[in-house]
Coordinates of C-alpha atoms in Angstrom, one line a residue:
M1 CA 0.1 0.1 -0.1
R2 CA 1.3 3.4 -0.5
A3 CA 0.8 6.3 1.9
L4 CA 1.3 9.9 1.7
V5 CA 2.6 12.0 4.5
I6 CA 2.6 15.9 4.2
S7 CA 4.6 18.1 6.9
G8 CA 3.8 21.4 8.5
G9 CA 4.8 24.6 7.2
G10 CA 2.1 27.0 6.9
S11 CA 2.0 29.1 3.6
K12 CA 4.7 26.9 2.4
G13 CA 2.2 23.9 2.1
A14 CA 2.2 25.6 -1.6
F15 CA 5.4 23.2 -2.0
A16 CA 3.4 20.2 -1.3
V17 CA 0.5 21.1 -3.9
G18 CA 3.2 21.7 -6.6
A19 CA 4.5 18.3 -5.9
L20 CA 1.0 16.6 -5.6
K21 CA 0.8 18.1 -9.2
Y22 CA 3.4 16.2 -10.5
L23 CA 3.0 13.0 -8.3
M24 CA -0.8 12.6 -9.4
L25 CA -1.1 14.4 -12.9
E26 CA 1.6 13.1 -14.6
K27 CA 3.0 10.1 -12.7
G28 CA -0.8 9.1 -12.1
L29 CA -0.1 8.4 -8.5
D30 CA -3.1 7.6 -5.8
F31 CA -2.8 7.0 -2.2
D32 CA -4.2 4.4 0.2
I33 CA -3.2 5.9 3.3
L34 CA -2.8 10.0 3.9
A35 CA -1.4 11.6 7.0
G36 CA -0.9 15.4 7.5
T37 CA 0.4 17.6 10.1
S38 CA -0.4 21.5 10.2
T39 CA -0.9 22.9 6.7
G40 CA -0.5 19.2 5.8
A41 CA -3.7 18.2 7.6
L42 CA -5.2 20.9 5.3
I43 CA -4.4 19.1 2.3
A44 CA -4.5 15.3 3.1
P45 CA -8.2 15.2 3.6
M46 CA -9.2 17.1 0.4
I47 CA -6.7 14.3 -1.2
A48 CA -8.1 11.2 0.4
A49 CA -11.7 12.4 -0.4
Q50 CA -11.4 13.8 -4.3
G51 CA -8.3 12.4 -5.6
K52 CA -6.4 14.5 -8.4
A53 CA -9.6 16.6 -8.6
A54 CA -8.8 18.3 -5.5
L55 CA -5.8 20.1 -6.8
A56 CA -7.3 23.1 -8.8
A57 CA -9.2 24.0 -5.7
L58 CA -5.8 23.6 -3.4
E59 CA -3.6 25.6 -6.1
T60 CA -6.2 28.2 -5.7
E61 CA -5.9 28.5 -2.1
Y62 CA -2.3 28.2 -1.9
T63 CA -1.4 31.1 -4.6
T64 CA -4.3 33.5 -3.8
V65 CA -4.8 33.9 -0.1
T66 CA -3.1 36.6 1.8
T67 CA -2.3 36.8 5.8
K68 CA -5.8 38.5 6.7
D69 CA -7.5 35.4 4.9
I70 CA -5.9 33.3 7.9
L71 CA -5.6 35.6 10.9
D72 CA -7.3 38.3 12.4
G73 CA -6.9 40.5 15.4
E74 CA -4.3 43.1 16.7
L75 CA -1.6 41.5 18.4
A76 CA -1.1 44.4 21.1
I77 CA -4.8 44.3 21.7
R78 CA -5.0 40.6 22.2
V79 CA -1.8 41.0 24.4
L80 CA -3.5 43.6 26.8
E81 CA -6.5 41.7 27.0
G82 CA -5.2 38.5 28.3
K83 CA -5.7 36.2 24.7
P84 CA -4.0 32.9 24.6
S85 CA -2.4 34.0 21.3
F86 CA -1.2 36.5 19.2
H87 CA -3.7 36.3 16.6
G88 CA -7.2 34.8 16.0
S89 CA -7.8 32.1 13.3
K90 CA -11.6 32.3 12.5
P91 CA -10.9 33.4 8.9
L92 CA -9.0 30.2 8.7
R93 CA -11.7 28.4 10.6
K94 CA -14.4 29.7 7.6
R95 CA -12.0 28.5 4.8
I96 CA -11.8 25.0 6.2
E97 CA -15.6 24.7 6.3
A98 CA -15.8 26.2 2.9
H99 CA -13.7 23.2 1.8
V100 CA -14.5 20.4 4.3
T101 CA -17.8 20.0 3.5
Q102 CA -20.6 17.4 4.5
Q103 CA -19.9 15.8 1.1
V104 CA -16.2 15.8 1.7
F105 CA -16.8 13.9 5.1
D106 CA -19.2 11.4 3.7
A107 CA -17.0 10.6 1.0
L108 CA -14.0 9.9 3.9
R109 CA -16.5 8.2 6.2
A110 CA -17.2 5.6 3.0
S111 CA -13.8 5.3 2.0
K112 CA -11.3 2.5 2.1
K113 CA -8.8 4.8 2.4
R114 CA -7.3 5.8 5.7
M115 CA -6.5 9.4 6.6
A116 CA -5.5 10.9 9.8
V117 CA -4.4 14.6 10.8
T118 CA -2.3 15.0 14.0
S119 CA -2.9 17.4 16.8
V120 CA -1.8 17.5 20.3
D121 CA -3.9 17.9 23.2
L122 CA -2.9 20.7 25.4
H123 CA -4.2 19.3 28.6
D124 CA -2.4 15.8 28.9
G125 CA 0.2 16.8 26.0
K126 CA -0.7 13.6 24.3
L127 CA -0.3 13.2 20.2
V128 CA -3.7 12.2 18.9
Y129 CA -4.3 11.3 15.6
Y130 CA -8.1 11.8 14.0
Q131 CA -8.7 9.1 11.6
T132 CA -11.3 8.5 8.8
G133 CA -11.8 5.4 7.1
P134 CA -11.5 1.9 8.4
T135 CA -11.3 0.4 11.8
P136 CA -8.6 2.6 13.6
I137 CA -5.1 2.4 13.0
P138 CA -2.9 0.6 16.0
S139 CA -0.9 3.1 17.7
D140 CA 1.0 3.3 20.5
D141 CA -0.7 6.9 20.6
V142 CA -4.1 7.9 20.6
V143 CA -6.1 6.9 17.6
V144 CA -9.5 8.7 17.3
Q145 CA -12.0 7.6 14.9
V146 CA -13.8 10.6 13.5
Q147 CA -17.5 10.6 14.4
T148 CA -19.2 14.0 12.9
L149 CA -18.2 16.5 10.2
E150 CA -17.4 18.9 13.4
Q151 CA -15.0 16.4 14.9
L152 CA -13.2 16.8 11.7
V153 CA -13.3 20.3 11.2
N154 CA -12.1 20.9 14.5
A155 CA -9.0 18.4 14.3
I156 CA -8.1 20.0 11.2
H157 CA -8.2 23.3 12.5
A158 CA -6.2 22.3 15.9
S159 CA -3.6 20.9 13.3
A160 CA -2.6 24.1 11.6
S161 CA -2.9 26.1 14.9
I162 CA 0.3 27.0 15.8
P163 CA 0.9 27.6 19.8
V164 CA 1.2 31.4 20.7
Y165 CA 0.4 32.4 17.2
M166 CA -3.1 30.9 17.1
P167 CA -5.7 29.9 19.9
P168 CA -6.1 26.2 20.5
V169 CA -9.0 24.5 19.3
P170 CA -11.4 22.6 21.3
N171 CA -11.8 19.1 20.3
S172 CA -13.6 15.9 21.9
R173 CA -12.1 11.9 22.2
P174 CA -13.6 9.3 23.7
G175 CA -12.9 9.2 27.6
A176 CA -11.9 12.8 27.8
P177 CA -13.1 16.2 27.9
A178 CA -13.3 18.8 25.4
D179 CA -9.8 19.7 25.7
P180 CA -8.0 22.6 23.9
Y181 CA -5.6 20.9 21.0
V182 CA -3.0 22.6 19.0
D183 CA -0.7 22.3 16.1
G184 CA 0.3 18.6 15.8
G185 CA 3.9 19.4 15.0
V186 CA 4.4 20.3 18.4
R187 CA 4.9 16.3 19.0
E188 CA 4.9 15.0 15.3
Y189 CA 6.0 17.4 12.3
V190 CA 6.2 14.6 9.9
P191 CA 3.6 11.7 10.7
I192 CA 5.7 8.9 9.1
E193 CA 4.9 6.5 11.8
I194 CA 1.3 6.6 11.7
A195 CA 1.5 5.3 7.7
I196 CA 3.9 2.5 8.8
D197 CA 1.3 1.4 11.7
A198 CA -1.4 1.7 8.9
G199 CA 0.0 -0.9 6.6
A200 CA 2.1 1.1 4.0
D201 CA 4.5 -0.3 2.1
E202 CA 5.8 2.8 0.2
I203 CA 5.8 6.1 1.5
C204 CA 6.0 9.3 -0.2
C205 CA 7.0 12.3 2.0
I206 CA 6.8 15.5 1.3
I207 CA 9.0 17.6 3.9
L208 CA 8.0 21.6 3.6
A209 CA 11.8 22.2 4.8
P210 CA 15.2 21.7 3.5
Q211 CA 17.8 19.1 5.4
L212 CA 19.3 20.9 8.2
E213 CA 22.5 22.1 6.7
K214 CA 20.6 23.8 3.9
R215 CA 18.3 25.6 6.2
A216 CA 18.1 29.3 6.1
T217 CA 20.2 31.7 8.5
F218 CA 18.5 34.7 10.5
E219 CA 19.0 37.6 8.9
K220 CA 17.4 40.3 11.2
P221 CA 20.2 41.9 13.0
K222 CA 17.4 43.4 15.5
P223 CA 14.8 41.2 15.7
N224 CA 11.7 41.5 17.7
V225 CA 10.1 39.1 20.1
V226 CA 7.7 37.9 17.2
D227 CA 10.7 37.4 15.0
V228 CA 12.7 35.3 17.8
L229 CA 9.5 33.4 18.5
Q230 CA 8.9 32.4 14.6
R231 CA 12.6 31.4 14.1
S232 CA 12.6 29.5 17.3
I233 CA 9.4 27.6 16.2
D234 CA 10.8 26.7 12.7
L235 CA 14.1 25.6 14.5
L236 CA 11.9 23.2 16.7
S237 CA 9.9 22.0 13.9
E238 CA 12.7 21.3 11.8
E239 CA 14.6 19.2 14.5
V240 CA 11.2 17.3 15.3
G241 CA 10.8 16.8 11.6
A242 CA 14.6 15.3 11.0
S243 CA 13.8 12.8 14.2
D244 CA 10.6 11.7 12.9
V245 CA 12.3 10.5 9.5
K246 CA 15.5 9.2 11.3
L247 CA 13.0 7.1 13.7
S248 CA 11.3 5.7 10.5
Q249 CA 14.4 4.9 9.1
L250 CA 15.8 3.3 11.9
Y251 CA 12.7 1.0 12.0
T252 CA 13.4 -0.1 8.0
S253 CA 17.3 -0.5 9.0
A254 CA 16.5 -2.8 11.9
N255 CA 14.0 -5.0 10.2
V256 CA 16.5 -5.4 7.1
W257 CA 19.2 -6.5 9.5
I258 CA 17.1 -8.6 11.6
N259 CA 15.5 -10.5 8.7
A260 CA 19.1 -10.6 7.4
V261 CA 20.3 -12.6 10.8
V262 CA 17.4 -14.7 10.7
G263 CA 18.1 -15.9 7.1
K264 CA 21.8 -16.6 8.2
L265 CA 20.8 -18.9 11.2
R266 CA 18.8 -20.7 9.1
A267 CA 21.0 -21.2 6.4
A268 CA 23.6 -22.5 9.3
G269 CA 20.9 -24.9 10.2
V270 CA 19.1 -23.0 13.1
K271 CA 15.4 -24.1 13.4
D272 CA 12.5 -21.5 13.7
D273 CA 11.5 -23.2 17.0
V274 CA 14.9 -21.8 18.5
I275 CA 15.1 -18.4 16.3
V276 CA 11.4 -17.2 17.1
P277 CA 11.6 -17.5 20.8
A278 CA 15.0 -15.8 20.9
F279 CA 13.7 -12.7 19.3
Q280 CA 10.8 -12.5 21.3
N281 CA 11.5 -13.7 24.7
A282 CA 14.8 -11.8 25.1
G283 CA 14.0 -10.7 28.6
V284 CA 13.2 -7.2 27.1
K285 CA 10.3 -5.9 24.9
N286 CA 11.5 -5.9 21.5
P287 CA 11.7 -2.1 20.2
F288 CA 10.9 -3.0 16.9
A289 CA 7.5 -5.2 17.2
G290 CA 4.9 -4.2 14.9
K291 CA 7.5 -2.2 13.0
R292 CA 8.3 -3.1 9.3
A293 CA 10.5 -2.3 6.5
V294 CA 9.0 0.4 4.1
S295 CA 10.3 2.1 1.2
L296 CA 10.6 5.6 2.1
R297 CA 10.9 8.2 -0.7
I298 CA 11.2 11.8 0.3
I299 CA 10.6 15.1 -1.7
R300 CA 11.7 18.4 -0.1
P301 CA 13.1 21.5 -1.1
Q302 CA 16.9 21.8 -1.6
K303 CA 16.8 25.5 -0.8
P304 CA 15.2 27.7 1.9
L305 CA 11.6 28.1 0.8
R306 CA 10.4 31.6 -0.1
G307 CA 8.3 33.5 2.3
E308 CA 7.6 33.1 6.0
T309 CA 5.6 30.3 7.6
L310 CA 2.8 32.7 8.8
K311 CA 2.9 35.3 6.2
F312 CA 0.8 34.4 3.1
S313 CA 2.2 36.1 0.1
P314 CA 0.3 35.3 -3.2
D315 CA 3.8 36.0 -5.2
D316 CA 6.0 33.9 -2.7
M317 CA 3.4 30.8 -2.6
K318 CA 3.1 30.9 -6.7
A319 CA 7.1 30.4 -6.5
N320 CA 6.9 27.8 -4.1
L321 CA 4.4 25.7 -5.6
E322 CA 6.1 25.7 -9.2
Y323 CA 9.3 24.6 -7.4
G324 CA 7.7 21.8 -5.6
F325 CA 6.5 20.5 -9.1
Q326 CA 10.2 21.0 -10.1
C327 CA 11.6 18.9 -7.2
A328 CA 9.1 16.1 -7.2
K329 CA 9.7 15.9 -11.1
E330 CA 13.6 15.9 -9.7
Q331 CA 13.4 13.6 -6.8
W332 CA 10.7 11.0 -7.4
D333 CA 12.3 8.8 -9.7
A334 CA 15.6 9.4 -8.2
S335 CA 14.4 8.3 -5.0
G336 CA 13.2 4.9 -6.3
K337 CA 16.6 3.9 -7.5

């Protein structure tokens, strides 16, 4: 099964839309499992429900919106009033509701595709996946089978709500009160692990930041508090994302190694009734139990994307979308070698 995973990145989600235009329109790819964090959580449900037909609407969104179409409220006034964030996100909520309609929700509920968006419960700090499709994905984290359109919209809205910049979003899950939820990128910037747990054999991972050694330098000689916060959030997200990728690669490397060891033992005449218990009853819990080797194919920018995460500039987003198409074209076939 093939999975699509999209990281967080705010306005830089335009890169992911450009990459998907190449993968779905030029290469004809489809996806059985879809997972997204933050801006990825805005894209994944539309692709899961409508396939390539969603690309036109997504391209319009990610090349025409401005910051006022996403955020509202004056920073200074909100701070003085004791609000939980620098900005409100009612405009973003309206845009989500305009696209994630009852028809989209019904399509997701009826689909055999599994779709998950990440969010973090601010009360207990747990990473929570809200998913649609067949039975819940087995995971060490919390997985909630979405039951209503409002619950899904809340999950998408929360996943895209960067703490301090945007207010938490109340949502519900079985056995817990209506807690406030924030951006899934606080715990998981690139939701690869849930795709593995869902049964993916091949994962197409679109990451909206270059590798750490290629990230942008901080060029503001006299930064204000907002500049420092934005830079800190970007650095934290990149570090979390790097860890997400390394962990999935570790699962694959470990399983390849274990399989090779088992093969050598069998070739040496050791019976399975000796080998299997040795791996299952070594005195400690097997950290790779339930994990499998997968083909991980990453598409990401090779240089810093234009613009800032929460500044929505149509010119920057158009350039990033075109660059996403170019990177997908250059990297997809190469990643399969």
